[in-house]
């Protein structure tokens, strides 16, 4: 290890949790170093190569021992096996680089789940120690800084007082069919807000409507990833440095239990010590918990900031369901006209069931229905057709079916994002047997669902199916594709925040109860998962925490 | 830290060879073979080509051989690391069963016979130790789809024949392709 280097703030992870803190503090005058274990890509590295990006998992590591696997045990399994699930996006910009960018906000019922339900058997839910009013201005700030498009005032259940910074993207004409069908059934469909530019913004060009958002990096710079938006802004201050290929292996503390810096390995495998006045951990809920558990010492025998024993517990993902309808293109064109039939976005969502006391289930909640068109990936479409025929579709029949799919079909789907209840059966700890390429124990994920979240998800898929079936012209086929499954790259809860140090890891400002000046700003802080993708909430909270840290710097509360 | 590239090279030289020691020699004969670890022996390849043509007609003319021989284990492969050995063993079983049923290797059978054989593979009816015929069938079908519809740089979608087949309504995935309608201009 060379001579220790010093900086004001070190941020571990360059994604949704890390970038807002980094840019805010760098602009406030602090020297910031971001350590990112993944590579730094530019938009030139982003192509529509389905084999490289999707079928060989471009953005996540290999699931082999000695590289960077996770191990996992799911429902119905009795053993752990190697996987790359649980990784979000291992690159500069993190998961925001390949996200679809559905930017819904949380609602009061997400923050007050415990008091509104009075508790749910076997679920460890807690109210958030902050209110929606604490978050609202930071949602606005987030949207303005990265560029979010949408239309306010349509969704009667929205959590916002101000318009979107950018107008909504242009939807596929079939959006009209969703509006009609959902409206007929008493729902209130609204344009899905997206972290995608509809008009030029901040020196970036608007979307070219190629449709390759989810899973792909945007080669146009129009998707509002932190790689396209916040990180360049941070680097422009001249005080923020992003170091890629740098794996943090431990967090250092001083003799007064304050965070003092980190130890990391650079891309060549050389170990460095970086001293800092503030350490911000934002490496995803799973990897942040792992790093805290790995940073054990004499003073912290069960892992750093873990006197409550809750680091890694209460892991939540997002429950996922999906239904599909097949429409005949020529019938659609008759109704909707030929104009715009190639547009990739449907951009319709429904949140009427978000809070639903009439569903008669243990959890009086539903979720968000997001209507969208089938991803343009051609290989995936072909494999899905074969798979759904149980592989009996091959030969001439397959060729004909492919032709039909691509020439005269439009697959319209909905996804359900649902509350994933925290409970004792879903957590992350260190795998006692498997080590990664750095010789460190890998994260071991246990994911058994709480029956109440599964039940609700099933209910939601049925409700979404009602809308698909009510659409006109009638679909030629409608079926529920999946329900009660898990979206692994939406992850939260492993260092929940709260006021009681015995029942939470972080304080309401996301600083560790046990270790001063150690902050965690990825999804780890969230005591409940909410029923929308949490990326905007993570980023809003990260901006909120950044201002708290900046305030402490200004008041000289953080020793030099 | 092991980079993706080091990992691949490591697997190609060590893993690839140890998985199929007999094939290393065949692969070592050509530059491409050396780069991709190993290529299929001619007999195995013949069986695989015949089977893939039955699964997705047109895939062989589009360059399936390139894809399966040279690209399948090259960067970026990740999940495909164990595919090639499975295809190889599957090819052995294809010939074994067709010799037993029709007294000739799979590639020399009539197309109806080939289809019948493949159907039994697909239904998982072929029993052998540590071999699951339906898994082999599914993997081969998946590789057919990949080769036919992937970027032509992988060799399996020669002249973009796969993309032409599925039409250009949805051409927006093709770099530098034309976008028929829509408000934006392709930025490629």
XYZ file of C-alpha atoms in Angstrom, chain A residues 37-39 41 46-67 84 170 207-212 219-220 245-247 265-269 329 333 338-344 376-379 382-383 386-387 389-396 398-400 402-403 406-408 437-438, chain B residues 1-8 11 51 53-59 67 71-72 74-83 114-120 122 134 137-151 153-154 163-175 179-188:
158
model
C -15.584 -1.064 -9.528
C -16.926 -1.281 -13.075
C -15.629 0.123 -16.321
C -18.134 3.390 -20.948
C -23.425 1.375 -26.544
C -24.783 -0.581 -29.486
C -27.896 -2.550 -30.286
C -25.922 -5.779 -30.213
C -28.445 -8.066 -28.567
C -26.004 -10.936 -28.189
C -23.428 -8.867 -26.335
C -25.770 -6.757 -24.255
C -28.668 -9.021 -23.350
C -27.769 -12.604 -24.026
C -24.277 -12.356 -22.522
C -25.108 -9.830 -19.820
C -22.867 -6.945 -20.829
C -23.422 -4.959 -17.629
C -22.919 -7.559 -14.930
C -20.051 -9.863 -13.952
C -19.652 -13.537 -14.675
C -21.369 -15.877 -12.243
C -18.304 -18.039 -11.730
C -16.230 -18.508 -8.594
C -13.077 -16.451 -8.735
C -14.861 -13.794 -10.736
C -25.300 -13.102 -11.454
C -44.686 10.799 -28.210
C -34.724 10.762 -27.993
C -34.445 9.230 -31.464
C -37.194 6.687 -30.674
C -35.015 3.660 -31.351
C -36.744 1.745 -28.535
C -33.587 0.229 -27.075
C -26.043 5.630 -27.735
C -27.780 8.963 -28.185
C -12.072 -0.230 -12.021
C -11.568 0.494 -8.323
C -12.927 -2.089 -5.912
C -7.797 -2.060 -5.210
C -7.256 -0.259 -8.495
C -7.662 -1.781 -11.950
C -4.143 -3.255 -11.768
C -4.848 -4.876 -8.427
C -51.323 -4.999 -36.965
C -53.922 0.288 -38.671
C -50.649 3.974 -40.336
C -48.999 7.016 -38.802
C -46.678 6.281 -35.871
C -47.151 2.504 -35.896
C -43.402 2.038 -35.519
C -43.069 4.193 -32.415
C -41.550 2.151 -29.606
C -37.772 -4.810 -29.936
C -35.129 -7.499 -29.260
C -35.567 -9.985 -32.153
C -33.695 -12.946 -30.657
C -37.912 -15.762 -31.288
C -36.791 -17.584 -28.152
C -40.292 -21.202 -28.934
C -40.297 -21.303 -25.161
C -44.720 -23.449 -27.279
C -42.696 -25.638 -24.886
C -40.173 -25.860 -27.730
C -42.566 -27.715 -30.021
C -42.424 -24.767 -32.438
C -39.585 -25.391 -34.902
C -38.892 -25.955 -38.553
C -41.183 -24.435 -41.163
C -41.260 -21.584 -36.574
C -40.268 -19.678 -39.662
C -43.910 -18.900 -40.463
C -41.627 -15.562 -36.829
C -42.812 -13.975 -40.040
C -42.687 -9.466 -37.076
C -44.988 -8.563 -39.950
C -48.519 -8.626 -38.617
C -11.675 -12.768 -7.606
C -10.445 -10.565 -4.762
C -8.963 -7.961 -10.431
C -9.602 -10.357 -13.271
C -10.881 -8.543 -16.288
C -13.480 -9.927 -18.629
C -10.818 -10.460 -21.262
C -8.419 -12.315 -18.934
C -11.287 -14.456 -17.784
C -12.162 -15.403 -21.316
C -11.291 -20.268 -19.945
C -30.187 -30.407 -37.222
C -31.400 -26.397 -40.682
C -34.402 -28.509 -39.667
C -35.015 -26.299 -36.603
C -34.730 -22.939 -38.368
C -34.671 -23.340 -42.173
C -32.209 -20.974 -43.819
C -29.938 -20.701 -40.830
C -21.478 -18.491 -35.380
C -18.297 -16.825 -32.056
C -20.031 -18.935 -29.520
C -15.599 -15.712 -27.968
C -16.151 -12.439 -26.317
C -18.679 -11.651 -25.134
C -19.892 -15.035 -24.094
C -20.447 -15.245 -20.360
C -23.411 -17.586 -20.118
C -22.425 -19.466 -23.263
C -19.321 -20.976 -21.664
C -20.837 -24.409 -21.276
C -22.948 -24.373 -24.424
C -34.333 -36.172 -39.171
C -37.511 -34.450 -38.030
C -38.677 -37.554 -36.251
C -35.352 -37.881 -34.461
C -35.299 -34.236 -33.507
C -38.847 -34.488 -32.174
C -37.772 -37.258 -29.812
C -37.127 -32.159 -28.164
C -34.456 -31.709 -24.397
C -32.527 -29.331 -28.292
C -33.423 -26.090 -26.534
C -29.846 -24.901 -26.535
C -29.443 -25.652 -30.209
C -32.714 -23.891 -31.037
C -31.594 -20.880 -29.030
C -28.257 -20.772 -30.809
C -30.077 -20.982 -34.161
C -32.166 -17.943 -33.251
C -29.112 -16.087 -31.985
C -27.059 -16.789 -35.053
C -29.847 -15.899 -37.494
C -30.926 -12.665 -35.836
C -27.740 -11.308 -34.271
C -25.424 -8.613 -35.530
C -20.430 -9.297 -37.330
C -20.877 -12.630 -35.550
C -33.147 -9.077 -40.436
C -34.507 -8.868 -43.950
C -36.646 -11.914 -43.264
C -38.321 -10.380 -40.243
C -38.943 -7.202 -42.201
C -38.180 -3.619 -41.620
C -41.211 -2.512 -39.689
C -39.126 -2.883 -36.649
C -35.836 -1.941 -38.199
C -34.916 0.440 -35.433
C -32.597 -2.096 -33.887
C -30.358 -2.092 -36.880
C -27.594 0.444 -36.640
C -36.652 4.599 -39.570
C -39.848 4.663 -41.583
C -41.907 6.933 -39.393
C -41.458 8.792 -36.183
C -40.581 12.257 -35.086
C -36.891 11.717 -34.475
C -34.044 11.391 -36.902
C -31.762 8.402 -36.460
C -28.614 9.629 -34.859
C -26.434 6.887 -36.241
